[in-house]
Amino acid sequence: MKLGLTKQQHLDLYYYMRLNRAVEDTMVKLFRQNKIVGGLYSSEGQEAISVGTAYALERKDWLAPMIRNIGALLVKGVPPRDIFTQHMAKYTSPTRGKDGTSHFGDLQNLHIVSPISMLGDLIPVMTGVAMAGRYLGHQIVAMTWIGDGGSSTGVFHEGLNFAAVQKAPFVLILENNQWAYSTPVKKQVPLENLADRAKAYGILSYTVDGNDVGEVYATTKKAVEQARAGDGPVLIEAKTMRMRGHAQHDSAEYVPPEMFEHWRQRDPIVLHEKFLMKEKFLEARGKAEITAKIETLLREERDFAENSPMPPPEFAETGVYCTGDDCHKVSAIWERPKSEVSPPKSHSNAVWRVKGFGFGKGSSGGTAPIHFGDTQDQAADRANQQPAAAPGKKPHKKSARTTKRPLRGKARR
């Protein structure tokens, strides 16, 4: 299916998936040469998810990647050298060598929020970003990713519920890659589709083939448009396979070999390449040109990273904490009149009564209305509760006297 995309856009998806894999292949070589500081996590076999979802966003939209979303960073405009230097802890990296892996962002230009190691915490954070954008009039959508294992954390549910209640313009991509480290999904969740978790919060959800970049893009584009239109958050479960261990130190011997083989036949890059060939969007010459372009780019970017200096020792004590405007200035950028979200326009009466809640017993023993805040006089409520008098009869009046009934059994003191 052509998905309403141009030939060039289809080729963009192919290019970014191939660049994603080539960047990671380069880092594997650097890791084995002991030039990577810290861990290295692979997204081999999952490139269609990062690329297809990020490609569905507009430039003004915000995203927060996880460790297997390098493809999303590349689509957003992050150069490979930033990814290389960040993993190598070089002074030229986005964090000047003070953090590793993908823990960097760009709030000013690319609208990227740095990853958070505690899985699930990005969900309430990006919900807040989405709400802030709506408040300031930016018309943005915020997006982040979570794995099948991370969807069992408490903050996943708290954050998703918060987003649902606030109807935040937020899209959550749940990458079901079959394994939470060494725990298979079936031993973690008794569900066929993890997208069903959205039902508990009354929000839209979709399940897609995470190895079909066209399907991933089309579903995400629809979800982004729904969120931007004010329909609330959307959860997308993308079914895929983690083709390597949790990280480079993990040989993934717990995965059945036949499982790897099944998913190897469904490689997302190969699948999209076959589609492009069928549609005559790509031929052997064009493929060779893309290969050469990627190789030239990564050779230059890798050389830059390897020749970059490590941070100077005296730099260690600086930039640990933000000290205010002299560190970096943070201020709201308004794209709507402030009067729209200020009193009196934003004012609403916080006192209301919920119809249908009925009546209950008060502490005095009498009948009291169940309500929020102040309502009309309780006596009027009780009067409204009195049954209507039969035709021709006067309303029954209760006696002011209290009838005493004899005690049964032993007398009570």
Coordinates of C-alpha atoms in Angstrom, one line a residue:
M1 CA 0.0 0.0 0.0
K2 CA 1.2 3.5 -0.9
L3 CA -0.2 5.1 2.3
G4 CA -0.5 8.5 0.6
L5 CA 3.3 8.9 0.7
T6 CA 5.4 10.1 -2.2
K7 CA 8.1 7.9 -3.7
Q8 CA 10.7 10.0 -1.9
Q9 CA 9.0 9.6 1.4
H10 CA 8.9 5.8 0.9
L11 CA 12.6 6.0 0.2
D12 CA 13.1 8.1 3.3
L13 CA 11.7 5.3 5.5
Y14 CA 14.0 2.8 3.8
Y15 CA 17.0 5.1 4.2
Y16 CA 16.5 5.8 7.9
M17 CA 16.0 2.1 8.7
R18 CA 19.2 1.3 6.9
L19 CA 21.0 4.2 8.6
N20 CA 19.7 3.0 12.0
R21 CA 21.1 -0.4 11.5
A22 CA 24.4 0.8 10.1
V23 CA 24.9 3.2 13.0
E24 CA 24.4 0.4 15.5
D25 CA 26.7 -2.0 13.5
T26 CA 29.4 0.7 13.7
M27 CA 28.9 1.0 17.5
V28 CA 29.2 -2.8 17.9
K29 CA 32.7 -2.5 16.3
L30 CA 33.6 0.4 18.6
F31 CA 32.3 -1.5 21.6
R32 CA 34.5 -4.5 20.8
Q33 CA 37.4 -2.1 20.5
N34 CA 36.7 -0.9 24.0
K35 CA 35.8 2.6 22.7
I36 CA 32.2 2.6 24.0
V37 CA 31.8 3.7 27.6
G38 CA 29.1 1.7 29.4
G39 CA 26.4 -0.6 27.8
L40 CA 25.3 -0.9 24.3
Y41 CA 21.7 -1.8 23.3
S42 CA 20.6 -3.0 20.0
S43 CA 17.4 -2.3 18.1
E44 CA 18.1 -4.8 15.3
G45 CA 14.8 -6.1 13.9
Q46 CA 12.9 -3.2 15.5
E47 CA 14.0 -0.3 13.2
A48 CA 10.6 0.0 11.5
I49 CA 9.0 1.0 14.8
S50 CA 11.4 3.9 15.7
V51 CA 11.5 5.1 12.1
G52 CA 7.8 4.7 11.2
T53 CA 6.5 6.3 14.4
A54 CA 8.9 9.3 14.4
Y55 CA 8.3 9.9 10.7
A56 CA 4.5 10.4 11.5
L57 CA 5.3 13.4 13.7
E58 CA 5.5 17.0 12.6
R59 CA 8.7 19.0 13.2
K60 CA 7.1 20.9 16.1
D61 CA 6.1 17.7 17.9
W62 CA 8.0 16.3 20.9
L63 CA 9.4 12.9 21.6
A64 CA 11.4 11.1 24.3
P65 CA 13.3 8.0 23.1
M66 CA 14.3 4.9 24.9
I67 CA 17.5 2.9 24.5
R68 CA 16.3 1.1 21.3
N69 CA 15.0 4.2 19.5
I70 CA 18.1 5.5 17.8
G71 CA 16.0 5.4 14.6
A72 CA 13.7 8.1 16.0
L73 CA 16.6 10.3 16.8
L74 CA 17.9 10.0 13.3
V75 CA 14.5 10.9 11.8
K76 CA 14.3 13.9 14.1
G77 CA 17.6 15.2 12.8
V78 CA 20.2 14.1 15.3
P79 CA 23.5 13.5 13.4
P80 CA 25.2 10.1 13.9
R81 CA 28.3 11.9 15.4
D82 CA 26.2 12.9 18.4
I83 CA 25.2 9.3 18.9
F84 CA 28.8 8.1 18.6
T85 CA 30.4 10.7 20.8
Q86 CA 27.6 10.3 23.4
H87 CA 28.3 6.5 23.7
M88 CA 32.0 7.2 23.7
A89 CA 31.7 9.9 26.5
K90 CA 33.6 12.4 24.4
Y91 CA 33.8 16.1 25.2
T92 CA 32.1 16.9 21.9
S93 CA 29.0 14.9 22.8
P94 CA 25.7 16.5 23.6
T95 CA 26.3 16.0 27.3
R96 CA 30.0 16.9 27.1
G97 CA 30.9 13.3 28.2
K98 CA 28.8 13.4 31.4
D99 CA 26.3 10.7 30.5
G100 CA 26.2 7.7 28.2
T101 CA 24.1 5.8 25.7
S102 CA 21.1 7.8 24.5
H103 CA 20.7 10.0 27.6
F104 CA 20.7 13.3 25.9
G105 CA 18.0 15.7 24.5
D106 CA 17.5 18.9 22.6
L107 CA 14.7 21.1 24.1
Q108 CA 15.3 24.2 22.0
N109 CA 15.5 23.0 18.4
L110 CA 14.6 19.3 17.9
H111 CA 12.2 19.0 20.8
I112 CA 13.7 15.8 22.2
V113 CA 13.4 15.0 25.9
S114 CA 16.3 12.9 27.3
P115 CA 15.5 9.3 28.3
I116 CA 14.9 8.3 31.9
S117 CA 16.4 5.1 33.2
M118 CA 13.4 4.2 35.4
L119 CA 11.1 2.5 32.9
G120 CA 7.7 4.1 32.5
D121 CA 8.6 7.5 34.0
L122 CA 8.6 9.1 30.6
I123 CA 4.9 8.5 30.3
P124 CA 3.8 11.1 32.9
V125 CA 6.6 13.4 31.8
M126 CA 5.6 13.4 28.2
T127 CA 1.9 13.7 29.3
G128 CA 3.0 16.9 31.0
V129 CA 4.8 18.1 27.9
A130 CA 1.6 17.5 25.8
M131 CA -0.5 19.4 28.3
A132 CA 1.9 22.3 28.4
G133 CA 1.9 22.5 24.6
R134 CA -1.9 22.6 24.7
Y135 CA -1.9 25.3 27.4
L136 CA 0.5 27.5 25.5
G137 CA -1.3 27.0 22.2
H138 CA 1.4 25.0 20.4
Q139 CA -0.9 22.4 18.9
I140 CA 1.7 19.7 19.5
V141 CA 1.6 15.9 20.1
A142 CA 4.1 14.3 22.5
M143 CA 5.3 10.7 22.0
T144 CA 7.4 8.2 23.9
W145 CA 8.1 4.4 23.8
I146 CA 7.9 1.6 26.3
G147 CA 8.7 -2.1 26.2
D148 CA 6.5 -5.1 27.0
G149 CA 8.3 -5.4 30.4
G150 CA 8.0 -1.7 31.1
S151 CA 4.3 -1.9 30.6
S152 CA 4.0 -3.8 33.9
T153 CA 5.5 -0.9 36.0
G154 CA 3.2 1.1 38.2
V155 CA 4.1 4.4 36.6
F156 CA 3.0 3.0 33.2
H157 CA -0.5 2.7 34.5
E158 CA -0.5 5.8 36.6
G159 CA 0.9 7.9 33.7
L160 CA -1.6 6.4 31.2
N161 CA -4.5 7.0 33.5
F162 CA -3.3 10.6 34.0
A163 CA -3.0 11.2 30.3
A164 CA -6.5 9.7 29.8
V165 CA -8.2 11.9 32.4
Q166 CA -6.5 15.0 31.0
K167 CA -7.2 14.0 27.4
A168 CA -3.6 14.9 26.6
P169 CA -2.4 14.9 23.0
F170 CA -0.1 12.0 23.7
V171 CA 0.8 8.9 21.8
L172 CA 2.5 5.9 23.5
I173 CA 4.2 3.3 21.5
L174 CA 4.4 -0.1 23.2
E175 CA 7.2 -2.2 21.6
N176 CA 6.3 -5.8 22.3
N177 CA 9.6 -7.4 21.4
Q178 CA 8.7 -10.7 23.1
W179 CA 11.3 -10.6 25.9
A180 CA 11.6 -8.4 29.1
Y181 CA 15.3 -9.2 29.4
S182 CA 15.0 -13.1 29.7
T183 CA 11.3 -13.2 30.7
P184 CA 8.9 -14.1 27.8
V185 CA 5.7 -12.0 27.6
K186 CA 3.5 -15.0 28.3
K187 CA 5.1 -15.4 31.7
Q188 CA 4.5 -11.7 32.5
V189 CA 1.1 -10.9 31.1
P190 CA -2.0 -13.1 30.6
L191 CA -3.0 -11.1 27.5
E192 CA -3.0 -11.8 23.8
N193 CA -2.6 -8.1 22.9
L194 CA -1.0 -5.6 25.3
A195 CA -3.0 -2.9 23.6
D196 CA -5.9 -4.2 25.6
R197 CA -4.5 -2.4 28.6
A198 CA -5.8 0.8 27.2
K199 CA -9.3 -0.3 27.8
A200 CA -8.9 0.2 31.5
Y201 CA -8.5 3.9 30.9
G202 CA -11.1 4.4 28.2
I203 CA -8.6 5.4 25.4
L204 CA -8.0 4.4 21.9
S205 CA -5.5 1.6 21.1
Y206 CA -4.2 -0.2 18.0
T207 CA -2.1 -3.3 17.4
V208 CA 0.2 -3.3 14.4
D209 CA 2.9 -5.4 12.7
G210 CA 6.0 -3.8 14.1
N211 CA 8.1 -5.1 11.2
D212 CA 6.0 -3.5 8.5
V213 CA 7.2 0.2 8.4
G214 CA 4.3 1.2 6.2
E215 CA 1.7 -0.2 8.6
V216 CA 3.5 1.4 11.6
Y217 CA 3.6 4.8 9.9
A218 CA 0.0 4.7 8.7
T219 CA -1.4 3.7 12.2
T220 CA 0.8 6.2 14.0
K221 CA -0.1 9.0 11.6
K222 CA -3.8 8.3 12.3
A223 CA -3.2 8.2 16.1
V224 CA -1.2 11.5 15.9
E225 CA -4.0 13.2 14.1
Q226 CA -6.6 11.9 16.6
A227 CA -4.5 13.1 19.5
R228 CA -3.9 16.5 17.9
A229 CA -7.7 16.9 17.2
G230 CA -8.4 16.6 21.0
D231 CA -9.5 13.0 21.1
G232 CA -7.1 12.2 23.9
P233 CA -4.1 9.8 24.1
V234 CA -3.6 6.7 22.0
L235 CA -1.7 3.5 22.7
I236 CA -0.1 1.6 19.9
E237 CA 1.2 -1.9 20.4
A238 CA 3.8 -2.8 17.8
K239 CA 4.6 -6.6 17.7
T240 CA 8.2 -7.3 16.8
M241 CA 11.2 -9.3 18.0
R242 CA 14.4 -8.3 19.8
M243 CA 16.9 -10.0 17.6
R244 CA 19.8 -9.6 20.0
G245 CA 20.2 -9.9 23.8
H246 CA 19.2 -7.3 26.2
A247 CA 22.6 -5.6 25.7
Q248 CA 26.0 -6.6 24.2
H249 CA 26.8 -8.6 27.3
D250 CA 23.8 -10.8 26.8
S251 CA 24.1 -13.7 24.4
A252 CA 20.3 -14.4 24.6
E253 CA 20.8 -18.2 24.8
Y254 CA 17.3 -18.4 26.5
V255 CA 15.6 -17.6 23.2
P256 CA 14.7 -20.7 21.1
P257 CA 16.7 -20.7 17.9
E258 CA 13.6 -21.4 15.8
M259 CA 12.1 -18.2 17.2
F260 CA 15.0 -16.2 16.0
E261 CA 14.8 -17.9 12.6
H262 CA 11.1 -17.1 12.2
W263 CA 11.6 -13.4 12.8
R264 CA 14.8 -13.3 10.7
Q265 CA 12.5 -14.1 7.8
R266 CA 10.5 -11.0 8.6
D267 CA 13.4 -8.5 8.7
P268 CA 11.7 -5.0 8.4
I269 CA 14.4 -3.6 6.1
V270 CA 14.1 -6.6 3.7
L271 CA 10.3 -6.4 3.7
H272 CA 10.3 -2.8 2.8
E273 CA 12.9 -3.2 0.2
K274 CA 10.8 -5.9 -1.5
F275 CA 7.8 -3.4 -1.4
L276 CA 9.9 -0.7 -3.0
M277 CA 11.2 -3.0 -5.8
K278 CA 7.6 -4.2 -6.5
E279 CA 6.4 -0.6 -6.8
K280 CA 9.4 0.3 -8.9
F281 CA 10.5 2.9 -6.4
L282 CA 13.9 1.3 -6.0
E283 CA 16.3 -0.6 -8.3
A284 CA 19.8 -2.1 -7.9
R285 CA 21.5 1.2 -8.8
G286 CA 19.5 3.2 -6.4
K287 CA 20.2 0.7 -3.6
A288 CA 23.9 0.9 -4.3
E289 CA 23.7 4.7 -4.1
I290 CA 22.0 4.6 -0.7
T291 CA 24.6 2.1 0.5
A292 CA 27.5 4.4 -0.6
K293 CA 25.8 7.5 0.9
I294 CA 25.5 5.8 4.3
E295 CA 29.0 4.4 4.3
T296 CA 30.5 7.8 3.4
L297 CA 28.5 9.6 6.1
L298 CA 29.3 7.1 8.8
R299 CA 33.0 7.0 8.0
E300 CA 33.2 10.8 8.4
E301 CA 31.0 10.8 11.6
R302 CA 33.0 7.9 13.2
D303 CA 36.3 9.6 12.4
F304 CA 35.1 12.8 14.0
A305 CA 34.0 10.8 17.1
E306 CA 37.3 8.9 17.4
N307 CA 39.4 12.0 17.0
S308 CA 37.4 14.0 19.6
P309 CA 38.9 14.6 23.0
M310 CA 37.8 13.2 26.3
P311 CA 36.5 15.8 28.8
P312 CA 39.2 17.7 30.8
P313 CA 39.4 16.7 34.5
E314 CA 38.5 20.2 35.7
F315 CA 35.2 19.9 33.8
A316 CA 34.0 17.2 36.2
E317 CA 32.8 19.7 38.9
T318 CA 30.9 21.9 36.5
G319 CA 27.4 21.6 35.2
V320 CA 26.3 19.0 37.7
Y321 CA 23.3 21.1 38.8
C322 CA 21.4 23.8 37.0
T323 CA 22.0 27.2 38.7
G324 CA 19.4 29.2 36.9
D325 CA 19.5 31.5 33.9
D326 CA 23.3 31.5 33.8
C327 CA 23.1 27.7 33.1
H328 CA 20.2 27.9 30.6
K329 CA 17.2 30.0 30.5
V330 CA 13.8 28.3 30.8
S331 CA 10.7 30.3 29.9
A332 CA 7.4 29.6 28.4
I333 CA 6.9 30.4 24.7
W334 CA 3.3 31.5 24.3
E335 CA 1.5 31.0 21.0
R336 CA -1.9 32.1 22.3
P337 CA -3.2 35.1 24.2
K338 CA -2.6 34.6 28.0
S339 CA -6.1 36.0 28.6
E340 CA -7.6 32.8 27.2
V341 CA -6.2 30.8 30.2
S342 CA -6.5 33.6 32.8
P343 CA -9.5 34.8 34.9
P344 CA -12.2 35.7 34.1
K345 CA -12.1 33.6 30.9
S346 CA -10.6 30.6 32.5
H347 CA -12.8 30.9 35.7
S348 CA -15.5 28.3 36.4
N349 CA -17.6 27.7 39.4
A350 CA -16.1 24.8 41.3
V351 CA -19.4 24.0 43.1
W352 CA -21.8 21.6 41.5
R353 CA -24.2 18.8 42.4
V354 CA -24.1 15.4 40.7
K355 CA -27.5 14.3 39.7
G356 CA -28.4 10.7 40.4
F357 CA -26.1 10.3 43.4
G358 CA -29.1 9.9 45.7
F359 CA -29.3 10.6 49.5
G360 CA -27.6 9.0 52.5
K361 CA -27.7 9.2 56.3
G362 CA -25.9 12.2 57.9
S363 CA -24.0 12.1 61.2
S364 CA -27.1 13.4 63.0
G365 CA -29.1 10.5 61.9
G366 CA -31.2 12.5 59.4
T367 CA -31.3 12.3 55.7
A368 CA -28.6 14.3 53.9
P369 CA -27.9 14.8 50.2
I370 CA -24.7 13.4 48.8
H371 CA -23.0 16.2 46.9
F372 CA -19.8 18.0 46.1
G373 CA -19.4 21.5 47.6
D374 CA -22.3 23.6 48.8
T375 CA -25.7 23.0 47.3
Q376 CA -29.2 24.3 48.0
D377 CA -30.6 24.2 51.5
Q378 CA -30.8 20.6 52.9
A379 CA -34.3 21.2 54.1
A380 CA -35.4 21.9 50.5
D381 CA -33.6 18.7 49.5
R382 CA -35.5 16.7 52.1
A383 CA -38.8 18.4 51.0
N384 CA -38.1 17.3 47.5
Q385 CA -37.6 13.8 48.7
Q386 CA -41.0 13.6 50.3
P387 CA -43.5 11.4 48.4
A388 CA -46.3 13.2 46.7
A389 CA -49.7 13.2 48.6
A390 CA -52.5 11.1 47.2
P391 CA -55.3 13.0 45.4
G392 CA -57.7 14.5 48.0
K393 CA -55.4 13.9 50.9
K394 CA -53.2 16.2 52.9
P395 CA -49.5 15.6 53.0
H396 CA -48.5 13.4 55.9
K397 CA -46.7 15.2 58.7
K398 CA -44.3 13.5 61.0
S399 CA -44.9 13.9 64.7
A400 CA -42.3 15.9 66.5
R401 CA -42.5 13.4 69.4
T402 CA -40.2 10.5 69.4
T403 CA -41.9 7.2 70.2
K404 CA -40.0 5.2 72.7
R405 CA -40.0 1.4 72.3
P406 CA -39.5 -1.0 75.2
L407 CA -36.2 -2.7 75.4
R408 CA -36.0 -6.4 74.8
G409 CA -33.7 -8.7 76.7
K410 CA -31.3 -7.3 79.3
A411 CA -31.5 -3.6 80.2
R412 CA -28.6 -1.5 79.0
R413 CA -27.0 1.1 81.2

